[in-house]
Coordinates of C-alpha atoms and ligand atoms in Angstrom, one line a residue:
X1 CA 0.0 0.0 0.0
X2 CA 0.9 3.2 -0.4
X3 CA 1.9 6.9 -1.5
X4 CA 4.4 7.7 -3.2
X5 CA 8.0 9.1 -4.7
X6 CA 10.5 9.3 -7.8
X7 CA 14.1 7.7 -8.0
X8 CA 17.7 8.7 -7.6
X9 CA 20.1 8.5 -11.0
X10 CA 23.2 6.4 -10.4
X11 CA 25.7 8.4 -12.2
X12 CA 25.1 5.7 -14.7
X13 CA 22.9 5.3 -17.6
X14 CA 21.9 1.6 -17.2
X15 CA 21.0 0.1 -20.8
X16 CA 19.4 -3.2 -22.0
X17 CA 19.2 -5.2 -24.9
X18 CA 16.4 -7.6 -24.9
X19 CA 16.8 -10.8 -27.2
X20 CA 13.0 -12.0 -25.8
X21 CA 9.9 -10.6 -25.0
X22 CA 9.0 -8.1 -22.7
X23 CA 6.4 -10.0 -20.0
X24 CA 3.0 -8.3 -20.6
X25 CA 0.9 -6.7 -18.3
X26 CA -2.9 -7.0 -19.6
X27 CA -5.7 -4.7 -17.4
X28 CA -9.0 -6.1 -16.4
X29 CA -10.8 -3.0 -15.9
X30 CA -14.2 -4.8 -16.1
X31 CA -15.7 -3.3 -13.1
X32 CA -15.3 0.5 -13.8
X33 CA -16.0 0.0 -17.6
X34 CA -19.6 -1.4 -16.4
X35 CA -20.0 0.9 -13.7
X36 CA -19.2 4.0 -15.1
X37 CA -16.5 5.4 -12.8
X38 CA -12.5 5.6 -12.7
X39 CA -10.7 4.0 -15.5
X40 CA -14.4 4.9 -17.3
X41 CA -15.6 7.9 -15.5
X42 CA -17.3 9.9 -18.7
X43 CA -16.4 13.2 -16.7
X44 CA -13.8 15.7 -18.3
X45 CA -10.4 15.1 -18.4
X46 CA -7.9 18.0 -16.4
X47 CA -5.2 17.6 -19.2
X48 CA -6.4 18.1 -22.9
X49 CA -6.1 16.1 -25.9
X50 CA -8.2 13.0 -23.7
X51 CA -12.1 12.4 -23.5
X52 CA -12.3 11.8 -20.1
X53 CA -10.8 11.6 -17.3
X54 CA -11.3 7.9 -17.6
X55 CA -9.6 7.8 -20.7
X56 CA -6.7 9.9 -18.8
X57 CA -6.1 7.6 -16.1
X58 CA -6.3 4.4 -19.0
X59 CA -3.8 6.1 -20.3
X60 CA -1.2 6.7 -17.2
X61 CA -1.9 3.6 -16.2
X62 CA -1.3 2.1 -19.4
X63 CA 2.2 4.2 -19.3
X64 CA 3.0 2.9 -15.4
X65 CA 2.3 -0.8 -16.6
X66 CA 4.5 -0.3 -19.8
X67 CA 7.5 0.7 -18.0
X68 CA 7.0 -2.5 -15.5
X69 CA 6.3 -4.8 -18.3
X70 CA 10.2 -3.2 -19.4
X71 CA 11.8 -4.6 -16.7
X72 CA 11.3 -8.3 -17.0
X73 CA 11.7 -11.0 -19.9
X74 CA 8.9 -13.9 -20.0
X75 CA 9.4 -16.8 -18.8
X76 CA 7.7 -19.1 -21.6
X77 CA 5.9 -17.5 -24.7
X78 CA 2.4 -17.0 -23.5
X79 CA 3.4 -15.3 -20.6
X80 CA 1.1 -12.5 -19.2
X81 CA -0.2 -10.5 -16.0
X82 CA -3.4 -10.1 -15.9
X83 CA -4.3 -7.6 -13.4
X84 CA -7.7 -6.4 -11.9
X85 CA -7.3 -2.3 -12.2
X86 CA -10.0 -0.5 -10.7
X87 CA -10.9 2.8 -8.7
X88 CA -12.7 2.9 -5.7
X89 CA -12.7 4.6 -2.1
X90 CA -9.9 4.1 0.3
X91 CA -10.4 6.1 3.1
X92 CA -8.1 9.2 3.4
X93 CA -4.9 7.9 3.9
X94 CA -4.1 5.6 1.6
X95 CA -3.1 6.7 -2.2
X96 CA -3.6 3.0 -3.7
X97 CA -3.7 -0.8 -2.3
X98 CA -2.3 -3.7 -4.7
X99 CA -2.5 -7.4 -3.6
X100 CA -1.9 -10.8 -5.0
X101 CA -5.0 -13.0 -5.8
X102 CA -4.0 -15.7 -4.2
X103 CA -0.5 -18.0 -3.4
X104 CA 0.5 -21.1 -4.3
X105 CA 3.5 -23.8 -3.3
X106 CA 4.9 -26.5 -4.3
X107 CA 4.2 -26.7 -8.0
X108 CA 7.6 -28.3 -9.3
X109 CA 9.9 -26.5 -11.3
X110 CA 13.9 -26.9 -13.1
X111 CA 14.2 -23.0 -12.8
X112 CA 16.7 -22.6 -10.2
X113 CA 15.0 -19.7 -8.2
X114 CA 12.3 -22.3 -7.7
X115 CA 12.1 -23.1 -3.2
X116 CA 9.9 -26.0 -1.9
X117 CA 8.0 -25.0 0.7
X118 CA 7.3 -21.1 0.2
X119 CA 4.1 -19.6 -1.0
X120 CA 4.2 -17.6 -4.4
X121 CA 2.5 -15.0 -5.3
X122 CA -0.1 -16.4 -8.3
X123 CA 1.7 -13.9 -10.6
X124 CA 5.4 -15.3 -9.8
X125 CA 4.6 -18.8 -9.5
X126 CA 3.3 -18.7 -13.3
X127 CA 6.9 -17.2 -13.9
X128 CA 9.4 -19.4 -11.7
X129 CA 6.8 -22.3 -13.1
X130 CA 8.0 -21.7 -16.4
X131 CA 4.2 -22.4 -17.6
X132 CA 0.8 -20.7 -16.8
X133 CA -0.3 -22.3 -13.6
X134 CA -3.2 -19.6 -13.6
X135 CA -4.8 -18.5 -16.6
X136 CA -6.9 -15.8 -14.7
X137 CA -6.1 -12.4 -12.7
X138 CA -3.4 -13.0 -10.8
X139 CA -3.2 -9.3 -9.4
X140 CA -5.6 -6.5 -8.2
X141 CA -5.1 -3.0 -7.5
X142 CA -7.2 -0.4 -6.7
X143 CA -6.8 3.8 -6.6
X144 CA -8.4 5.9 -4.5
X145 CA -11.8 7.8 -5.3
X146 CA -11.6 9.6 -2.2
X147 CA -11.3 13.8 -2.5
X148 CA -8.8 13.9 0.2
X149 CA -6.8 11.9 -2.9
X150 CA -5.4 14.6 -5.4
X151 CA -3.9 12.5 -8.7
X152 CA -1.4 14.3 -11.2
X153 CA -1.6 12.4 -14.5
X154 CA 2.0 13.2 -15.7
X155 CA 3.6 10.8 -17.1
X156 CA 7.0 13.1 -17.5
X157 CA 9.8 13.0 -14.7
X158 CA 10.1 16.9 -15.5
X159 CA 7.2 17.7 -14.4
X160 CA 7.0 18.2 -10.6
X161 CA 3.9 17.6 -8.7
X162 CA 1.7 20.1 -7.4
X163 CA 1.1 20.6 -3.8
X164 CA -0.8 18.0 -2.3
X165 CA -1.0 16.0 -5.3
X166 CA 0.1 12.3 -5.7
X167 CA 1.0 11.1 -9.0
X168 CA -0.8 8.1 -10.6
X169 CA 2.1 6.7 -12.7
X170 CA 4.3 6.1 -9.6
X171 CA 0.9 4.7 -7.9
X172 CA 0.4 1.9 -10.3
X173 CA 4.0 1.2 -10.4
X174 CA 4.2 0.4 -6.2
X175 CA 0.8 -1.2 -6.3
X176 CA 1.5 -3.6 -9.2
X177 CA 5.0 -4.4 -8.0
X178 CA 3.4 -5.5 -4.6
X179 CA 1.1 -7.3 -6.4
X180 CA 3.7 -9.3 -8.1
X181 CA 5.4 -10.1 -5.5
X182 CA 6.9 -7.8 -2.6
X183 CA 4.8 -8.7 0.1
X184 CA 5.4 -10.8 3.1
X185 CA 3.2 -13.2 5.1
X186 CA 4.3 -13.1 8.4
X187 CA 1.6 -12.9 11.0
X188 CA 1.6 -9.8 13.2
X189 CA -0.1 -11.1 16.2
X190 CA 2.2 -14.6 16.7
X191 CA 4.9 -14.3 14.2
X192 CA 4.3 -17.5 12.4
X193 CA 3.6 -17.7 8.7
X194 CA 0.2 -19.1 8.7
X195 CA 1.7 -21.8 6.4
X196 CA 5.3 -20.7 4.4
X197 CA 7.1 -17.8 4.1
X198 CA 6.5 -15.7 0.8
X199 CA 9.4 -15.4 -2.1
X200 CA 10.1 -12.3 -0.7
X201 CA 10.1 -13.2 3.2
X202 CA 12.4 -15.9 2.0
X203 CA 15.7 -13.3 1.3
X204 CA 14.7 -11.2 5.1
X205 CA 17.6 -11.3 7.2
X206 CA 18.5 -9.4 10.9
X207 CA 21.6 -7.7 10.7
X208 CA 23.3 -10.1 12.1
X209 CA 22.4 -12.7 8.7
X210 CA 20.4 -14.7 10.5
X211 CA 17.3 -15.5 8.7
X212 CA 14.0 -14.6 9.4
X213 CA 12.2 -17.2 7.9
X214 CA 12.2 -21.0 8.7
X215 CA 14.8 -22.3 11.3
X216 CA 16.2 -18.9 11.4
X217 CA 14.0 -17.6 14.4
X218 CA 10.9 -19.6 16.6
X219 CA 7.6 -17.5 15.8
X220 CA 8.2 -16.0 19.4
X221 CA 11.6 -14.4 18.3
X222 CA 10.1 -13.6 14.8
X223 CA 7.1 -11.7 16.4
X224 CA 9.7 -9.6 18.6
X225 CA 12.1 -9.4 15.2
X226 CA 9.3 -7.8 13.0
X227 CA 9.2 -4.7 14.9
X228 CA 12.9 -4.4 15.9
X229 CA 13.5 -1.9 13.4
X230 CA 16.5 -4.6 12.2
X231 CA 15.5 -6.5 9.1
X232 CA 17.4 -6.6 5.8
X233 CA 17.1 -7.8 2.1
X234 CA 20.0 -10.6 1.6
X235 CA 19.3 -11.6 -1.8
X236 CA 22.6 -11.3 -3.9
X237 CA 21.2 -9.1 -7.2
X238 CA 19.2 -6.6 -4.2
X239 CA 22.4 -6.8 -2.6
X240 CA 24.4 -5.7 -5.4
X241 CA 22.2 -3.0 -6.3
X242 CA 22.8 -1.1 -3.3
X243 CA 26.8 -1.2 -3.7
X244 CA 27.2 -4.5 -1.7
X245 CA 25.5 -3.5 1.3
X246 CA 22.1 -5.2 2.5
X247 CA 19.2 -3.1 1.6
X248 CA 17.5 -2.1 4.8
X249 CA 13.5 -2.5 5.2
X250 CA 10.9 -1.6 6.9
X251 CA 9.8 -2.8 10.4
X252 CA 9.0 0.2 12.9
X253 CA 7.2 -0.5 16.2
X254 CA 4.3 -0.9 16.8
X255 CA 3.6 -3.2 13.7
X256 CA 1.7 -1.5 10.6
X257 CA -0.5 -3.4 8.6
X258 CA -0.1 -1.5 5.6
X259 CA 3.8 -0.3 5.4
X260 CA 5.8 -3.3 7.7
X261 CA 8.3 -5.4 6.2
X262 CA 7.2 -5.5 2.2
X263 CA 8.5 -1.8 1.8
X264 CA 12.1 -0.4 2.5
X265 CA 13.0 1.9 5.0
X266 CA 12.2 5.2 5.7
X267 CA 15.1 6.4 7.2
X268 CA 17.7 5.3 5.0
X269 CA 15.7 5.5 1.5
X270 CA 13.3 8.6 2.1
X271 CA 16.2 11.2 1.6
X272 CA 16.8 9.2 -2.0
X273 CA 13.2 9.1 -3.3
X274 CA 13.0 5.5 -3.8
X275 CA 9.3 4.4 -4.7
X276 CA 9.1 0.9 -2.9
X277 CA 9.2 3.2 0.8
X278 CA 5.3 2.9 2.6
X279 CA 4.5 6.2 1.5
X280 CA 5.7 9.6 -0.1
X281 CA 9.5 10.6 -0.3
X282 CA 9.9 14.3 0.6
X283 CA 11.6 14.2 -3.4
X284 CA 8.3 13.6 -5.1
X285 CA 8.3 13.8 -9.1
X286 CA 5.8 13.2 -11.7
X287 CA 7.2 10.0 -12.9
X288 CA 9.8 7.4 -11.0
X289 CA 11.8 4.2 -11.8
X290 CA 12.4 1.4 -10.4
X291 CA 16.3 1.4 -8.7
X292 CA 19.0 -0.9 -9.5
X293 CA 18.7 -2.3 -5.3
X294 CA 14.5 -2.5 -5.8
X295 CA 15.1 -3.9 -9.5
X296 CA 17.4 -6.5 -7.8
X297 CA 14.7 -7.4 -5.2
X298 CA 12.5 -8.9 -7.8
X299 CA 15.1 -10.8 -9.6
X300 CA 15.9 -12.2 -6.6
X301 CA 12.8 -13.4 -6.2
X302 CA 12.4 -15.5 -9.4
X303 CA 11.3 -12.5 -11.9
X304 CA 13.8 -13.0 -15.3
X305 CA 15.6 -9.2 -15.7
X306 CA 15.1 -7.8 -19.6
X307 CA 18.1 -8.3 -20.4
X308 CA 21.2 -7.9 -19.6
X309 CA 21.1 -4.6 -17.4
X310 CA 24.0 -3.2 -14.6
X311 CA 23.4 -3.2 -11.2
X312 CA 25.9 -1.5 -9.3
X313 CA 29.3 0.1 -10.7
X314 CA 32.7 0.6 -8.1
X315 CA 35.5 1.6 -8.3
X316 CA 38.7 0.0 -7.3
X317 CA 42.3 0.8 -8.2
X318 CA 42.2 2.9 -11.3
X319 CA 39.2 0.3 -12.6
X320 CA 35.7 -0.3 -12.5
X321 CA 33.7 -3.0 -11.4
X322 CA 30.3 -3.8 -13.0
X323 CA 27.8 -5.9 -11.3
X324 CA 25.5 -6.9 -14.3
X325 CA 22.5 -9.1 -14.3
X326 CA 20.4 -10.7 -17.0
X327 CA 23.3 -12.5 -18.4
X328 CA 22.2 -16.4 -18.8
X329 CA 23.7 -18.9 -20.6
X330 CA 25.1 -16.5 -23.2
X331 CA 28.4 -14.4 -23.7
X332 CA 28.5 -11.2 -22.6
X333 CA 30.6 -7.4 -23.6
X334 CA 31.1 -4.6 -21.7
X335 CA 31.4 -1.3 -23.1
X336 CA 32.4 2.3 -21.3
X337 CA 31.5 5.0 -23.6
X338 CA 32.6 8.6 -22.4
X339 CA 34.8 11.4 -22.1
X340 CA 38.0 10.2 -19.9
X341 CA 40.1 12.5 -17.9
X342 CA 42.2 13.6 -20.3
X343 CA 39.0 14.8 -22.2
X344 CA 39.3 12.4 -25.1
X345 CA 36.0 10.5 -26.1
X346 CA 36.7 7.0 -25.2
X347 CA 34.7 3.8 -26.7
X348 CA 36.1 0.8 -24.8
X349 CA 34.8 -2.6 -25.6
X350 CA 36.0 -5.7 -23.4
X351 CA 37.0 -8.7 -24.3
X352 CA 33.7 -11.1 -25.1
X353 CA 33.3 -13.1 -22.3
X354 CA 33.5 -16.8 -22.0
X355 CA 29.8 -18.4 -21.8
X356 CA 28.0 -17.6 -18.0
X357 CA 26.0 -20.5 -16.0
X358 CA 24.1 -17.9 -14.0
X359 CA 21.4 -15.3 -14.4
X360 CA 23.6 -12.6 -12.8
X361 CA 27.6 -12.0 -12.8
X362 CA 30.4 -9.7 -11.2
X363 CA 33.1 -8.4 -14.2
X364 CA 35.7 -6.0 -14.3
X365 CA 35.8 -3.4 -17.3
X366 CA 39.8 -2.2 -16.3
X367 CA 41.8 0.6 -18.1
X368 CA 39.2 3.2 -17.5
X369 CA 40.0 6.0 -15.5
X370 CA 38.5 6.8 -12.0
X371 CA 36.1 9.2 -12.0
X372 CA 35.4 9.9 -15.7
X373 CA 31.8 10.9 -17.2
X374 CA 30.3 8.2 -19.1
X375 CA 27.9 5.4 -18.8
X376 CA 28.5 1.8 -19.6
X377 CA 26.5 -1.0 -21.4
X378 CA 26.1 -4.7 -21.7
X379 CA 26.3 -6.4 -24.9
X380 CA 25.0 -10.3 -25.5
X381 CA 26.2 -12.0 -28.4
X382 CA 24.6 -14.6 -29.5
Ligands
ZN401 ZN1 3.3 -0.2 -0.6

């Protein structure tokens, strides 16, 4: 649940080159469309050029689920998410909700992400399955009608919002992304899971590494370690994305319903505007995307990246070491392309790499300067 934010720039542009298809995100906007309201409320639109404010919000929300779609390669041809969209009323302090319909365990797979014993989300089970387990909505998320709710419609990072306003691209984007998958299942009141960990509770950690789920912690401990304002993220590709260090998330006391545990934390990630935080960053923008720590979170989980794409870059001894991810069973390039400290434009190919097992890898692009402006890019050659 939540409100929202905009993202911070690296210092690097990140750049993909997709050899498969982007995983689809198909609305089911059924209820609006027969009911006359939100995604098909007939009343005027605020922005011109659109026929309604229906059409409007179709089309941000079309936009938002564009730019997740982006990040992720299918899994198996037919892929899709189907996701139940609609408006309705919240109350007055929540911008937008988004939820899995349904989880499910157990269903056998080679992908190596696949764990017995933990409950997927319907929409990443289909994925880490490899085949469509469910052929139905696997999502739904839902945007507030309430007039203490302000949207902005902007779909363009430029454009700042207006006081009081929320924007509706960077809604959709939290909403579906909980919906696919970051969200946890670990009972407030006792601590147990009411069955299995999620994906995502799977890769929680106390700063100490010991694991939340499973033999980690007794429900007791867990109850007391949920609001201990001391859980992590210790999945490698999340890991990476935020320079090596654990990503920290979000578990204030007392317990909240709506922001513990599947968000990351306030403290730490407010100041940068990331949009997975429970509600808005004080750096709020029109439009937002996904960081290279919250991008790894979900590849951690099972998603497969669009590919390839860098995570993290550092510096070490004159060169520069690129964490890249997406790389699977395939060769692999780097490239720097910039201006280097003696202000010469510099194109700087690697040496093709030998074939990868994994989906994710740690290379070293060397005889770059420290320091210099440019941005770097993955190649795959087939
Ligand atoms: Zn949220």
């Amino acid at each position: 649940m939540k409100k929202l934010v905009r993202c911070l720039a690296l210092g690097v542009a990140l750049q993909a080159w997709s050899t498969r298809a982007q995983l689809p995100i198909i609305p089911d906007w059924s209820y609006d469309q027969a009911n006359n309201v939100g995604f098909f409320d007939p009343s005027a639109s605020p922005v011109g050029g659109f026929g309604s404010i229906g059409e409007l919000r179709r089309t941000v929300f079309t936009a938002a689920a564009n730019y997740v779609s982006s990040l992720f390669t299918q899994a198996y041809v037919t892929e899709v998410v189907r996701v139940k969209a609609a408006f309705t009323n919240l109350g007055t302090g929540t911008v937008g909700s988004g939820g899995t319909i349904g989880y499910t365990n157990n269903f056998g797979s080679t992908n190596p992400k696949y764990k017995a014993n933990v409950d997927y989300t319907t929409t990443l089970a289909n994925h880490v399955a490899g085949r469509e387990l469910f052929s139905v909505n696997t999502l739904a998320v839902n945007f507030n009608t309430n007039a203490a709710i302000t949207f902005n419609y902007s779909t363009n990072d430029s454009a700042p919002l207006g006081s009081g306003q929320e924007s509706l691209f960077t809604t959709v984007v939290h909403e579906l992304i909980h919906g696919m998958g970051f969200v946890n299942y670990i009972n407030a009141a006792n601590g147990s899971f009411d069955g299995f960990p999620t994906a995502y509770d799977t890769f929680i950690v106390e700063d100490n590494g010991n694991p939340v789920s499973y033999a980690g912690l007794t429900d007791a401990q867990r109850l007391v370690a949920i609001t201990n304002n001391n859980l992590f993220w210790n999945g490698p590709l999340g890991v990476a994305g935020n320079n090596g260090v654990r990503p920290k998330l979000s578990a204030p006391a007392p317990y909240s319903a709506s922001s513990s545990i599947a968000h990351l934390d306030t403290g730490i990630f407010d100041p940068l505007g990331l949009l997975l935080l429970p509600r808005d960053s004080s750096l709020v923008q029109a439009q937002v995307a996904l960081v290279a720590l919250e991008r790894g979170m979900l590849y951690d989980m099972g998603f497969t990246p669009a590919r390839p794409q860098v995570l993290s870059i550092a510096s070490s001894s004159g060169n520069h070491i690129v964490t890249a991810t997406g790389i699977l069973n395939a060769k692999y390039r780097l490239r720097f392309t910039g201006t280097l400290t003696n202000g010469v434009n510099a194109t700087n190919w690697t040496a093709l790499a030998s074939t990868v097992r994994s989906g994710w890898n740690t290379v070293s692009l060397t005889n770059t300067p420290t320091g210099s402006a440019g941005f770097y890019a993955v190649e795959i050659v087939p």
